[in-house]
Short mmCIF file of C-alpha atoms in Angstrom, two decimals:
data_model
loop_
_atom_site.label_atom_id
_atom_site.label_comp_id
_atom_site.label_asym_id
_atom_site.label_seq_id
_atom_site.Cartn_x
_atom_site.Cartn_y
_atom_site.Cartn_z
CA MET A 1 8.78 -20.55 -6.40
CA PRO A 2 11.40 -18.50 -4.42
CA ALA A 3 10.63 -14.90 -3.21
CA VAL A 4 10.93 -12.52 -6.19
CA HIS A 5 12.01 -9.64 -4.13
CA PRO A 6 13.97 -9.44 -0.77
CA PHE A 7 11.48 -10.12 1.96
CA LEU A 8 11.31 -7.36 4.59
CA GLY A 9 9.02 -9.22 6.91
CA TYR A 10 6.08 -7.60 8.72
CA GLY A 11 5.63 -3.82 9.17
CA LEU A 12 3.48 -1.04 10.45
CA GLY A 13 2.46 2.43 9.17
CA LEU A 14 4.61 5.08 11.02
CA ARG A 15 2.09 7.41 12.76
CA SER A 16 2.81 10.33 14.93
CA ALA A 17 0.71 8.72 17.76
CA TYR A 18 3.45 6.30 18.09
CA TYR A 19 6.82 7.91 17.43
CA GLN A 20 8.03 8.29 21.15
CA GLN A 21 7.15 4.60 22.03
CA ILE A 22 8.76 3.49 19.02
CA LEU A 23 12.02 5.09 20.13
CA GLU A 24 11.64 4.25 23.72
CA GLN A 25 10.59 0.49 23.30
CA SER A 26 12.26 -0.53 19.91
CA PRO A 27 9.38 -2.87 19.31
CA HIS A 28 9.50 -6.27 17.37
CA VAL A 29 8.55 -4.65 14.07
CA ASP A 30 10.69 -5.49 10.97
CA TRP A 31 10.22 -2.20 8.99
CA PHE A 32 7.92 0.95 8.92
CA GLU A 33 6.00 2.67 5.88
CA VAL A 34 5.97 6.47 5.94
CA VAL A 35 3.59 8.70 4.32
CA SER A 36 5.64 10.65 1.97
CA GLU A 37 3.88 13.89 2.18
CA ASN A 38 4.22 14.10 5.99
CA PHE A 39 8.09 14.52 5.60
CA MET A 40 8.38 16.94 2.63
CA VAL A 41 9.27 19.63 5.09
CA GLN A 42 12.42 21.46 5.69
CA GLY A 43 12.83 20.73 9.33
CA GLY A 44 11.24 20.37 12.64
CA LYS A 45 9.93 17.32 14.60
CA ALA A 46 8.83 15.28 11.88
CA LEU A 47 12.16 14.88 10.35
CA TYR A 48 13.79 14.44 13.64
CA TYR A 49 11.58 11.33 14.34
CA LEU A 50 12.08 10.24 10.84
CA ASP A 51 15.87 10.24 11.06
CA ALA A 52 15.95 8.61 14.56
CA ILE A 53 13.68 5.84 13.47
CA ALA A 54 15.41 5.37 10.24
CA GLU A 55 18.67 4.62 12.22
CA ARG A 56 16.86 1.62 13.66
CA TYR A 57 14.44 0.27 11.11
CA PRO A 58 14.19 -0.09 7.24
CA LEU A 59 11.55 2.38 5.83
CA VAL A 60 9.37 2.49 2.75
CA MET A 61 7.73 5.40 1.41
CA HIS A 62 4.11 5.58 0.61
CA GLY A 63 2.46 8.42 -1.08
CA VAL A 64 -1.17 9.66 -1.33
CA SER A 65 -1.09 12.82 -3.63
CA LEU A 66 0.87 11.85 -6.90
CA SER A 67 -2.40 11.42 -8.78
CA ILE A 68 -1.01 9.48 -11.44
CA GLY A 69 -4.29 9.08 -13.23
CA GLY A 70 -5.07 12.68 -13.02
CA PRO A 71 -5.98 15.13 -15.95
CA HIS A 72 -3.39 17.48 -14.72
CA ALA A 73 0.36 17.45 -15.65
CA LEU A 74 2.47 15.79 -12.98
CA ASP A 75 3.92 18.32 -10.42
CA PRO A 76 7.64 18.66 -11.17
CA ASP A 77 7.94 20.32 -7.76
CA TYR A 78 6.22 17.45 -5.98
CA LEU A 79 8.45 14.87 -8.00
CA LYS A 80 11.57 16.83 -6.99
CA GLN A 81 10.62 16.78 -3.22
CA LEU A 82 9.80 13.04 -3.38
CA LYS A 83 13.16 12.40 -4.79
CA GLN A 84 14.97 14.52 -2.10
CA LEU A 85 13.02 12.63 0.64
CA ALA A 86 14.25 9.32 -1.00
CA ASP A 87 17.64 10.38 -1.19
CA ARG A 88 17.26 11.03 2.58
CA VAL A 89 15.45 7.94 3.71
CA LYS A 90 16.91 5.43 1.17
CA PRO A 91 13.67 3.65 1.09
CA ALA A 92 13.44 -0.10 0.06
CA TRP A 93 10.76 1.04 -2.40
CA ILE A 94 8.40 4.19 -3.19
CA SER A 95 4.68 3.65 -3.66
CA ASP A 96 1.51 5.50 -4.17
CA HIS A 97 -2.08 4.66 -5.60
CA LEU A 98 -3.46 3.83 -8.83
CA CYS A 99 -6.04 6.63 -8.97
CA TRP A 100 -6.61 10.32 -9.32
CA SER A 101 -6.70 12.82 -6.57
CA ARG A 102 -6.44 16.00 -8.00
CA GLY A 103 -8.18 18.39 -10.60
CA ASN A 104 -6.22 21.04 -12.47
CA ALA A 105 -5.73 23.36 -9.41
CA HIS A 106 -7.02 21.41 -6.32
CA GLN A 107 -6.13 18.20 -4.26
CA LEU A 108 -9.27 16.47 -3.57
CA HIS A 109 -7.86 14.47 -0.56
CA ASP A 110 -9.47 11.34 -1.74
CA LEU A 111 -8.37 8.31 -3.75
CA LEU A 112 -10.75 8.34 -6.79
CA PRO A 113 -10.95 5.33 -9.21
CA LEU A 114 -10.05 5.46 -12.96
CA PRO A 115 -11.69 4.13 -16.14
CA TYR A 116 -9.88 1.06 -16.94
CA THR A 117 -9.71 1.55 -20.73
CA ALA A 118 -6.98 1.22 -23.31
CA GLU A 119 -6.73 4.95 -23.59
CA SER A 120 -6.21 5.08 -19.77
CA LEU A 121 -3.53 2.40 -19.89
CA VAL A 122 -1.42 4.24 -22.55
CA TYR A 123 -1.86 7.50 -20.59
CA ILE A 124 -1.03 6.08 -17.13
CA ALA A 125 1.96 4.08 -18.45
CA GLY A 126 3.50 7.35 -19.99
CA ARG A 127 3.11 9.05 -16.68
CA VAL A 128 4.57 6.30 -14.81
CA ALA A 129 7.57 6.52 -16.96
CA GLN A 130 7.91 10.12 -16.25
CA VAL A 131 7.89 9.33 -12.39
CA GLN A 132 10.49 6.45 -12.77
CA ASP A 133 12.78 8.68 -14.69
CA VAL A 134 12.77 11.11 -11.96
CA LEU A 135 13.10 8.45 -8.99
CA GLN A 136 15.36 6.27 -10.91
CA ARG A 137 13.66 3.24 -9.83
CA PRO A 138 10.34 1.47 -10.37
CA LEU A 139 7.18 3.15 -8.99
CA VAL A 140 5.02 0.74 -6.89
CA LEU A 141 1.25 1.29 -7.35
CA GLU A 142 -1.49 0.28 -5.02
CA ASN A 143 -5.05 -0.80 -6.01
CA VAL A 144 -7.59 1.51 -4.26
CA SER A 145 -11.06 0.85 -2.69
CA SER A 146 -13.80 1.83 -4.94
CA TYR A 147 -17.51 2.54 -4.63
CA VAL A 148 -18.31 3.32 -8.35
CA ARG A 149 -17.11 1.84 -11.70
CA ALA A 150 -16.87 3.49 -15.18
CA ALA A 151 -19.39 2.28 -17.71
CA SER A 152 -16.80 2.46 -20.49
CA ASP A 153 -14.27 -0.02 -18.77
CA ASP A 154 -12.32 -2.31 -21.37
CA PHE A 155 -10.50 -4.22 -18.53
CA THR A 156 -11.22 -5.42 -14.96
CA GLU A 157 -9.32 -3.73 -12.46
CA TRP A 158 -6.78 -6.57 -12.12
CA GLU A 159 -6.33 -6.98 -15.81
CA PHE A 160 -5.52 -3.34 -15.84
CA LEU A 161 -3.16 -3.63 -13.08
CA ALA A 162 -1.37 -6.58 -14.83
CA ALA A 163 -1.16 -4.80 -18.10
CA LEU A 164 0.11 -1.60 -16.55
CA SER A 165 2.88 -3.46 -14.70
CA ARG A 166 3.99 -5.06 -18.11
CA GLU A 167 3.85 -1.78 -20.21
CA SER A 168 5.44 0.61 -17.57
CA GLY A 169 7.73 -1.77 -15.58
CA CYS A 170 5.79 -0.54 -12.39
CA GLU A 171 5.60 -3.06 -9.51
CA LEU A 172 2.42 -3.48 -7.33
CA LEU A 173 1.27 -2.96 -3.99
CA LEU A 174 -1.58 -5.46 -3.34
CA ASP A 175 -3.96 -4.08 -0.62
CA VAL A 176 -5.95 -7.15 0.35
CA ASN A 177 -8.39 -5.20 2.53
CA ASN A 178 -9.09 -2.96 -0.64
CA VAL A 179 -9.64 -6.11 -2.59
CA TYR A 180 -12.12 -7.27 -0.17
CA VAL A 181 -14.01 -3.86 0.11
CA SER A 182 -14.32 -3.36 -3.59
CA SER A 183 -15.41 -7.01 -4.15
CA ARG A 184 -18.43 -6.45 -1.72
CA ASN A 185 -19.08 -3.14 -3.43
CA HIS A 186 -19.11 -4.40 -6.97
CA GLY A 187 -20.00 -8.08 -6.48
CA PHE A 188 -16.82 -9.74 -7.79
CA ASP A 189 -14.87 -12.67 -6.50
CA PRO A 190 -11.89 -11.21 -4.53
CA TRP A 191 -9.71 -14.30 -5.28
CA ALA A 192 -10.25 -13.64 -9.06
CA PHE A 193 -8.67 -10.22 -8.67
CA ILE A 194 -5.60 -11.57 -6.62
CA GLU A 195 -4.76 -14.92 -8.48
CA HIS A 196 -4.71 -12.91 -11.77
CA LEU A 197 -1.91 -10.45 -10.76
CA PRO A 198 1.76 -11.22 -11.90
CA VAL A 199 3.47 -12.93 -9.07
CA ASP A 200 6.86 -11.35 -10.06
CA LYS A 201 5.42 -7.71 -9.83
CA VAL A 202 3.92 -7.80 -6.40
CA ARG A 203 6.24 -6.03 -3.98
CA GLN A 204 4.15 -5.48 -0.99
CA LEU A 205 0.88 -6.20 0.80
CA HIS A 206 -1.45 -4.13 2.82
CA LEU A 207 -3.72 -5.13 5.66
CA ALA A 208 -6.24 -2.84 7.34
CA GLY A 209 -9.69 -2.54 8.66
CA HIS A 210 -12.92 -1.38 7.24
CA SER A 211 -16.34 -0.33 8.27
CA ASP A 212 -19.08 -2.83 6.92
CA TYR A 213 -22.56 -1.47 6.62
CA GLY A 214 -24.18 -4.58 4.99
CA ASP A 215 -25.07 -3.36 1.52
CA TYR A 216 -21.65 -1.56 1.03
CA VAL A 217 -18.40 -1.46 2.72
CA ILE A 218 -16.05 1.58 3.31
CA ASP A 219 -12.24 1.50 3.60
CA THR A 220 -11.80 3.54 6.89
CA HIS A 221 -8.60 2.11 8.21
CA ASP A 222 -9.79 2.52 11.84
CA HIS A 223 -10.82 -1.06 12.81
CA PRO A 224 -8.83 -4.23 13.15
CA VAL A 225 -8.38 -6.47 10.13
CA SER A 226 -11.60 -8.45 9.70
CA ASP A 227 -11.88 -12.40 9.57
CA PRO A 228 -12.58 -12.48 5.84
CA VAL A 229 -9.67 -10.25 5.16
CA TRP A 230 -7.26 -12.50 7.21
CA ALA A 231 -8.69 -15.52 5.33
CA LEU A 232 -7.89 -13.79 2.09
CA TYR A 233 -4.45 -12.78 3.26
CA ARG A 234 -3.72 -16.41 4.19
CA ARG A 235 -4.73 -17.57 0.57
CA THR A 236 -2.81 -14.66 -0.97
CA LEU A 237 0.46 -15.80 0.93
CA GLU A 238 -0.13 -19.50 0.04
CA HIS A 239 -0.19 -18.24 -3.73
CA PHE A 240 2.55 -15.58 -3.81
CA GLY A 241 4.90 -16.81 -1.13
CA PRO A 242 6.91 -14.39 1.07
CA VAL A 243 5.77 -10.72 0.26
CA ALA A 244 6.39 -7.86 2.68
CA THR A 245 3.30 -7.17 4.75
CA LEU A 246 2.17 -3.71 6.11
CA LEU A 247 -0.56 -3.26 8.79
CA GLU A 248 -2.29 0.07 8.52
CA ARG A 249 -4.23 2.02 10.97
CA ASP A 250 -5.03 5.72 10.21
CA ASP A 251 -7.70 6.70 12.77
CA HIS A 252 -9.25 5.61 16.27
CA PHE A 253 -5.63 4.65 17.06
CA PRO A 254 -5.54 1.90 19.87
CA PRO A 255 -2.93 1.62 22.45
CA PHE A 256 0.45 0.80 20.70
CA GLU A 257 0.40 -2.68 22.39
CA GLU A 258 -2.84 -3.65 20.65
CA LEU A 259 -1.43 -2.69 17.39
CA LEU A 260 1.67 -4.74 18.09
CA ASP A 261 -0.57 -7.57 18.99
CA GLU A 262 -2.35 -7.29 15.61
CA LEU A 263 1.02 -7.28 13.86
CA HIS A 264 1.94 -10.44 15.84
CA THR A 265 -1.13 -12.06 14.35
CA ALA A 266 -0.11 -11.34 10.78
CA ARG A 267 3.46 -12.60 11.67
CA GLU A 268 2.16 -15.85 13.18
CA LEU A 269 -0.26 -16.43 10.35
CA GLY A 270 2.30 -15.54 7.62
CA ASP A 271 5.09 -17.59 9.13
CA GLN A 272 2.75 -20.80 9.56
CA VAL A 273 1.68 -20.30 5.81
CA LEU A 274 5.22 -19.76 4.48
CA ALA A 275 6.79 -22.66 6.56
CA ARG A 276 3.92 -25.07 5.31
CA ARG A 277 4.53 -23.73 1.66
CA GLN A 278 8.34 -24.27 1.99
CA GLN A 279 7.78 -27.86 3.12
CA CYS A 280 5.50 -28.61 0.16
CA ALA A 281 8.12 -27.04 -2.36
#
């Protein structure tokens, strides 16, 4: 099956620790993903670097505080700022997380899982429509790592994601590491999650590291990608074909060259899988 969406290749999360090196070295990175909230400002160095890097590389916007599943009304000021940033950046797409992260008054600074119920599906599909009306484009939603589940669930997480994409027209950001983390914490088969997602709705993949404590796994984004996640990534590309891949690191930042080496590993693995897949087509 040909790629459903244009294939951007292999990208990195844009982090301030590497701004200057990116401008000085113009590294072999196909695109960068920016955390939207870091650039919802009126001026300063952040926007200087954003504009300078946007002149050289395609960008994608990735938010962390939309709280699409929260109990509060969606924040119109936040959506306005998000649209203004999109007009400035002209991102290939805009993503956030399928979660809630805010009560009525306070941002909780965590990505909390939802109950996967019929009621939640209707509620969130309506909120996705509100966001898409403002952005004038599909919203891309990411599966989060989770450590608890609701007793009232009507769907598995992957069934809910598939149904939400059908009902709302949203697209999906498949975080392979998050699938692995949640599968270990909840005892399900990670491949069952991935293979049941609609191929035509998956716009992007995430790779990241985690902390493994044996009985449970925490999504920390402060380690290299683990061998089981690399194996799951390989199988994912064999199934979906070319999907833009993003390597994330959010703490314990290594020297930039080490991060580029890890991205090169993703590129080599991906290119091998996709070339073999093309030969078999």
